Amino acid sequence: GPISYHVHRLNPDLAEFISIIYSHPFRTLKVQARTVAENLRCAASKCAELAAFPKEIVLPIQEFLVGLSRVMLANEVESNLAAPTVKSVDVKRRSRKPLLPYQAVSLALIRFRSWSTHPQSVTYEMHVQTEAVVAAALVIALQACCPNDDIFVATPHRIQREAVRRTLTKVMDDDSLLTAFGQMSMSAKQSRRAVTVDTIERLQGLEASFVICLFSLPKSSATADLSFLLNRRRLNVAFSRAKTMCILISSDEVFCPPPNVLADETVAKGYAFLEAYQQRAWSYYLALQAEKIL
């Protein structure tokens, strides 16, 4: 039979996805714990922890995480997420307790769009800052739901890294947030240690329970950065850091590149890999007005 590689640290659905760019399939013995879904379900009650963020972000982030938990707990009908168009692997299983179905979900996607009421388009800098607030809100929500799990925010560019770091520093200094974490018996210092925000290249060889990957663009710079973003090796390094779940934040500008960009064979391979992720991920659509967030 065909040779396969054993990858113990990846969940079955993520391992199957990553293996599509290799000549041999991956096999994994790891199974995602049901407690992941039970923890994410608590996002709806984490209003105090997210008090430093505008409600325009808080409610969607809560809806996204609760939606993922419902999918995992086999309540797909009640989820506001779009289902994958490709079922990569049969990851449904029964827990040890009778009548408790569970579906592992390791690939999630937020299709993000920043917009403005002003005639001019949202600038790249405005978009990066808005994207950073979304990433920071996800980090805080995940910390509140899963305090024992570490988190990576993986960015292609340093400007994105610095934007996320600034936002997290700002919200972590918010008194209401510190009070909320104090009520959880978890100090702000401890929670900071559980989060690493860095460029993808610097995260290579490392891993975390949750990995948030920032690959979105505004319309104003839709083609300028695509060749850099649609690099299959960079995408692979980012996605494969996740032990529990990868959350990709991207946009239509990246998923729908102009034909001339895909004329480059290297870029086309990266795009095919990204498209394969989209086809296998549970997706949530998020549009935010930049002026209300920044």
Short mmCIF file of C-alpha atoms in Angstrom, two decimals:
data_model
loop_
_atom_site.label_atom_id
_atom_site.label_comp_id
_atom_site.label_asym_id
_atom_site.label_seq_id
_atom_site.Cartn_x
_atom_site.Cartn_y
_atom_site.Cartn_z
CA GLY A 1 0.00 0.00 0.00
CA PRO A 2 1.02 3.69 -0.17
CA ILE A 3 3.50 5.02 2.36
CA SER A 4 2.05 7.43 4.91
CA TYR A 5 3.60 9.71 7.51
CA HIS A 6 2.41 9.71 11.09
CA VAL A 7 1.85 13.23 12.41
CA HIS A 8 0.84 12.94 16.04
CA ARG A 9 0.38 16.63 16.80
CA LEU A 10 -2.23 17.45 14.13
CA ASN A 11 -5.94 16.70 14.24
CA PRO A 12 -7.17 14.39 11.45
CA ASP A 13 -8.89 17.08 9.37
CA LEU A 14 -5.92 19.45 9.55
CA ALA A 15 -3.47 16.65 8.80
CA GLU A 16 -5.49 15.59 5.76
CA PHE A 17 -5.54 19.15 4.46
CA ILE A 18 -1.81 19.74 4.95
CA SER A 19 -1.01 16.43 3.26
CA ILE A 20 -2.50 17.52 -0.08
CA ILE A 21 0.77 19.23 -1.00
CA TYR A 22 2.89 16.20 -0.13
CA SER A 23 3.41 13.00 -2.10
CA HIS A 24 2.41 10.83 0.87
CA PRO A 25 -0.76 11.08 2.97
CA PHE A 26 -0.57 11.93 6.66
CA ARG A 27 -2.02 9.71 9.35
CA THR A 28 -2.60 11.00 12.84
CA LEU A 29 -3.46 9.30 16.09
CA LYS A 30 -4.61 12.53 17.73
CA VAL A 31 -8.29 13.23 18.44
CA GLN A 32 -9.58 16.69 19.31
CA ALA A 33 -11.03 16.76 22.82
CA ARG A 34 -14.73 17.45 23.32
CA THR A 35 -13.76 20.00 25.98
CA VAL A 36 -12.65 22.35 23.17
CA ALA A 37 -16.26 22.70 22.03
CA GLU A 38 -17.56 22.97 25.58
CA ASN A 39 -15.06 25.75 26.31
CA LEU A 40 -15.83 27.70 23.13
CA ARG A 41 -19.53 27.52 23.93
CA CYS A 42 -18.79 29.78 26.91
CA ALA A 43 -17.88 32.68 24.59
CA ALA A 44 -21.43 34.03 24.78
CA SER A 45 -20.97 34.75 28.49
CA LYS A 46 -17.57 36.46 28.17
CA CYS A 47 -18.85 40.03 27.84
CA ALA A 48 -16.78 41.38 30.73
CA GLU A 49 -13.55 40.02 29.27
CA LEU A 50 -14.34 41.71 25.95
CA ALA A 51 -15.46 45.02 27.46
CA ALA A 52 -12.51 46.90 25.97
CA PHE A 53 -13.75 46.24 22.42
CA PRO A 54 -16.59 47.88 20.46
CA LYS A 55 -19.83 45.91 20.39
CA GLU A 56 -19.51 45.77 16.60
CA ILE A 57 -16.68 43.28 17.16
CA VAL A 58 -17.72 41.60 20.39
CA LEU A 59 -21.01 40.16 19.15
CA PRO A 60 -19.59 38.67 15.91
CA ILE A 61 -16.61 37.13 17.72
CA GLN A 62 -18.94 35.54 20.25
CA GLU A 63 -21.24 34.32 17.48
CA PHE A 64 -18.29 32.87 15.57
CA LEU A 65 -16.87 30.91 18.51
CA VAL A 66 -20.26 29.70 19.72
CA GLY A 67 -21.05 28.69 16.13
CA LEU A 68 -17.90 26.57 16.02
CA SER A 69 -18.86 24.89 19.29
CA ARG A 70 -22.32 24.08 17.93
CA VAL A 71 -20.81 22.48 14.85
CA MET A 72 -18.49 20.40 17.02
CA LEU A 73 -21.38 19.31 19.21
CA ALA A 74 -23.37 18.27 16.13
CA ASN A 75 -25.77 21.24 16.24
CA GLU A 76 -24.90 22.46 12.74
CA VAL A 77 -28.44 23.67 12.07
CA GLU A 78 -28.13 26.19 14.92
CA SER A 79 -24.76 27.49 13.73
CA ASN A 80 -24.38 30.71 11.72
CA LEU A 81 -21.31 29.36 9.95
CA ALA A 82 -21.15 28.27 6.33
CA ALA A 83 -20.34 24.59 6.02
CA PRO A 84 -17.30 23.30 4.11
CA THR A 85 -17.87 22.41 0.49
CA VAL A 86 -15.30 19.61 0.71
CA LYS A 87 -15.44 17.06 3.52
CA SER A 88 -11.76 16.31 3.93
CA VAL A 89 -12.06 13.38 6.30
CA ASP A 90 -14.73 11.74 8.42
CA VAL A 91 -13.99 13.33 11.76
CA LYS A 92 -17.29 12.59 13.48
CA ARG A 93 -17.00 10.32 16.44
CA ARG A 94 -18.81 9.27 19.56
CA SER A 95 -17.58 10.32 22.94
CA ARG A 96 -17.22 7.86 25.78
CA LYS A 97 -20.52 9.09 27.11
CA PRO A 98 -23.49 7.60 25.24
CA LEU A 99 -25.51 9.72 22.81
CA LEU A 100 -22.96 12.54 22.68
CA PRO A 101 -21.86 12.99 19.06
CA TYR A 102 -18.83 15.15 18.40
CA GLN A 103 -17.22 16.53 15.26
CA ALA A 104 -13.66 17.78 15.32
CA VAL A 105 -13.14 21.16 13.65
CA SER A 106 -9.57 22.28 13.11
CA LEU A 107 -10.05 24.63 10.14
CA ALA A 108 -12.03 27.85 10.58
CA LEU A 109 -12.26 30.93 8.40
CA ILE A 110 -13.36 34.52 8.93
CA ARG A 111 -14.00 36.18 5.57
CA PHE A 112 -13.29 39.74 6.60
CA ARG A 113 -14.09 43.06 4.92
CA SER A 114 -13.32 46.52 6.25
CA TRP A 115 -15.33 49.38 4.80
CA SER A 116 -15.81 53.11 5.21
CA THR A 117 -18.59 55.64 4.67
CA HIS A 118 -16.09 58.05 3.14
CA PRO A 119 -15.81 58.20 -0.65
CA GLN A 120 -12.20 57.06 -0.62
CA SER A 121 -11.41 53.41 -0.05
CA VAL A 122 -10.12 52.10 3.24
CA THR A 123 -6.36 52.54 3.20
CA TYR A 124 -4.03 49.62 3.80
CA GLU A 125 -3.03 51.07 7.18
CA MET A 126 -6.68 51.43 8.27
CA HIS A 127 -7.40 47.89 7.18
CA VAL A 128 -4.40 46.50 9.07
CA GLN A 129 -5.49 48.30 12.22
CA THR A 130 -9.06 47.01 11.89
CA GLU A 131 -7.79 43.49 11.23
CA ALA A 132 -5.60 43.79 14.33
CA VAL A 133 -8.60 44.63 16.51
CA VAL A 134 -10.41 41.54 15.21
CA ALA A 135 -7.37 39.39 15.96
CA ALA A 136 -6.97 40.89 19.43
CA ALA A 137 -10.64 40.30 20.25
CA LEU A 138 -10.27 36.68 19.16
CA VAL A 139 -7.21 36.30 21.38
CA ILE A 140 -8.97 37.69 24.44
CA ALA A 141 -12.10 35.61 23.81
CA LEU A 142 -10.05 32.43 23.35
CA GLN A 143 -8.08 33.17 26.51
CA ALA A 144 -11.30 33.63 28.44
CA CYS A 145 -12.79 30.39 27.09
CA CYS A 146 -9.63 28.27 27.04
CA PRO A 147 -7.29 29.72 29.70
CA ASN A 148 -4.95 26.73 29.61
CA ASP A 149 -4.28 26.92 25.86
CA ASP A 150 -1.55 28.93 24.17
CA ILE A 151 -2.26 31.12 21.14
CA PHE A 152 -0.24 32.29 18.15
CA VAL A 153 -1.12 35.24 15.94
CA ALA A 154 0.82 34.61 12.73
CA THR A 155 1.31 37.56 10.39
CA PRO A 156 2.91 37.74 6.93
CA HIS A 157 4.11 41.31 7.56
CA ARG A 158 5.78 43.11 10.45
CA ILE A 159 3.28 45.98 10.18
CA GLN A 160 0.49 43.52 11.01
CA ARG A 161 2.49 42.09 13.91
CA GLU A 162 3.06 45.53 15.40
CA ALA A 163 -0.60 46.49 14.96
CA VAL A 164 -1.78 43.40 16.85
CA ARG A 165 0.81 43.87 19.58
CA ARG A 166 -0.22 47.51 20.07
CA THR A 167 -3.89 46.57 20.25
CA LEU A 168 -3.31 43.76 22.73
CA THR A 169 -1.12 45.97 24.90
CA LYS A 170 -3.83 48.61 24.93
CA VAL A 171 -6.67 46.27 25.86
CA MET A 172 -4.61 44.36 28.41
CA ASP A 173 -4.06 47.64 30.24
CA ASP A 174 -7.81 48.23 30.37
CA ASP A 175 -9.03 48.11 33.98
CA SER A 176 -12.23 46.25 33.14
CA LEU A 177 -10.27 43.54 31.36
CA LEU A 178 -7.83 43.11 34.22
CA THR A 179 -10.73 42.88 36.63
CA ALA A 180 -12.38 40.21 34.49
CA PHE A 181 -9.22 38.13 34.35
CA GLY A 182 -8.79 38.58 38.08
CA GLN A 183 -12.24 37.08 38.61
CA MET A 184 -11.09 34.09 36.59
CA SER A 185 -8.12 33.58 38.94
CA MET A 186 -5.76 34.20 36.05
CA SER A 187 -3.39 37.15 36.14
CA ALA A 188 -2.84 39.39 33.16
CA LYS A 189 0.84 38.49 33.24
CA GLN A 190 0.05 34.80 32.91
CA SER A 191 -2.36 35.42 30.06
CA ARG A 192 0.21 37.49 28.18
CA ARG A 193 2.70 34.63 28.32
CA ALA A 194 0.18 32.38 26.60
CA VAL A 195 0.08 34.60 23.49
CA THR A 196 2.76 34.98 20.84
CA VAL A 197 2.33 37.54 18.06
CA ASP A 198 4.99 37.28 15.38
CA THR A 199 5.71 36.89 11.70
CA ILE A 200 5.20 33.48 10.17
CA GLU A 201 8.89 33.00 9.48
CA ARG A 202 9.75 33.52 13.15
CA LEU A 203 7.08 31.02 14.25
CA GLN A 204 8.42 28.21 12.08
CA GLY A 205 9.20 25.13 14.16
CA LEU A 206 6.91 26.26 16.99
CA GLU A 207 3.31 25.29 17.73
CA ALA A 208 0.31 26.44 19.74
CA SER A 209 -3.18 25.21 20.49
CA PHE A 210 -4.85 28.01 18.54
CA VAL A 211 -3.26 29.81 15.60
CA ILE A 212 -4.83 32.96 14.14
CA CYS A 213 -3.47 33.68 10.65
CA LEU A 214 -3.88 37.17 9.16
CA PHE A 215 -4.12 37.06 5.36
CA SER A 216 -6.65 39.76 4.45
CA LEU A 217 -6.37 42.78 2.16
CA PRO A 218 -8.50 45.87 1.47
CA LYS A 219 -9.72 46.77 -2.00
CA SER A 220 -7.28 49.67 -2.12
CA SER A 221 -4.30 47.31 -2.31
CA ALA A 222 -5.95 44.24 -3.71
CA THR A 223 -3.18 43.16 -6.07
CA ALA A 224 -0.03 44.77 -4.68
CA ASP A 225 0.57 42.13 -2.01
CA LEU A 226 -0.96 38.99 -3.48
CA SER A 227 2.25 37.45 -4.79
CA PHE A 228 3.69 37.65 -1.28
CA LEU A 229 0.60 36.35 0.50
CA LEU A 230 -0.09 33.52 -1.95
CA ASN A 231 3.15 31.72 -1.19
CA ARG A 232 2.38 28.07 -0.50
CA ARG A 233 5.32 27.54 1.83
CA ARG A 234 4.33 30.58 3.93
CA LEU A 235 0.71 29.44 4.07
CA ASN A 236 1.74 25.91 5.01
CA VAL A 237 4.00 27.08 7.83
CA ALA A 238 1.21 29.28 9.21
CA PHE A 239 -1.56 26.68 9.06
CA SER A 240 0.49 23.78 10.39
CA ARG A 241 1.43 25.55 13.65
CA ALA A 242 -2.00 24.68 15.09
CA LYS A 243 -2.42 21.78 17.51
CA THR A 244 -6.14 22.35 18.10
CA MET A 245 -7.51 24.89 15.61
CA CYS A 246 -6.34 27.22 12.87
CA ILE A 247 -8.42 30.38 12.38
CA LEU A 248 -7.69 32.11 9.09
CA ILE A 249 -8.72 35.75 8.65
CA SER A 250 -8.78 36.54 4.95
CA SER A 251 -10.82 38.49 2.42
CA ASP A 252 -12.42 38.29 -1.00
CA GLU A 253 -9.51 40.31 -2.38
CA VAL A 254 -7.25 37.36 -1.57
CA PHE A 255 -9.68 34.60 -2.49
CA CYS A 256 -10.57 36.18 -5.85
CA PRO A 257 -7.28 37.36 -7.38
CA PRO A 258 -7.15 38.70 -10.95
CA PRO A 259 -6.03 36.20 -13.63
CA ASN A 260 -2.74 37.99 -14.28
CA VAL A 261 -1.63 37.33 -10.69
CA LEU A 262 -2.24 33.61 -11.12
CA ALA A 263 -0.17 33.53 -14.30
CA ASP A 264 2.83 32.97 -12.03
CA GLU A 265 3.00 29.22 -11.35
CA THR A 266 4.33 29.69 -7.81
CA VAL A 267 1.49 32.05 -6.92
CA ALA A 268 -1.05 29.71 -8.55
CA LYS A 269 0.11 26.84 -6.31
CA GLY A 270 -0.27 29.03 -3.24
CA TYR A 271 -3.73 30.09 -4.33
CA ALA A 272 -4.78 26.46 -4.89
CA PHE A 273 -3.62 25.62 -1.36
CA LEU A 274 -5.53 28.57 0.10
CA GLU A 275 -8.64 27.63 -1.87
CA ALA A 276 -8.37 24.07 -0.53
CA TYR A 277 -8.36 25.50 2.99
CA GLN A 278 -11.46 27.56 2.25
CA GLN A 279 -13.26 24.51 0.87
CA ARG A 280 -12.58 22.54 4.07
CA ALA A 281 -13.15 25.30 6.64
CA TRP A 282 -16.25 26.40 8.54
CA SER A 283 -16.67 30.02 7.45
CA TYR A 284 -18.03 33.20 9.01
CA TYR A 285 -18.58 36.49 7.17
CA LEU A 286 -17.57 39.67 8.99
CA ALA A 287 -17.85 43.21 7.61
CA LEU A 288 -16.76 46.08 9.86
CA GLN A 289 -16.93 49.83 9.41
CA ALA A 290 -13.40 51.02 10.14
CA GLU A 291 -14.49 54.31 11.74
CA LYS A 292 -16.48 52.47 14.41
CA ILE A 293 -13.57 50.21 15.30
CA LEU A 294 -10.55 52.51 15.30
#
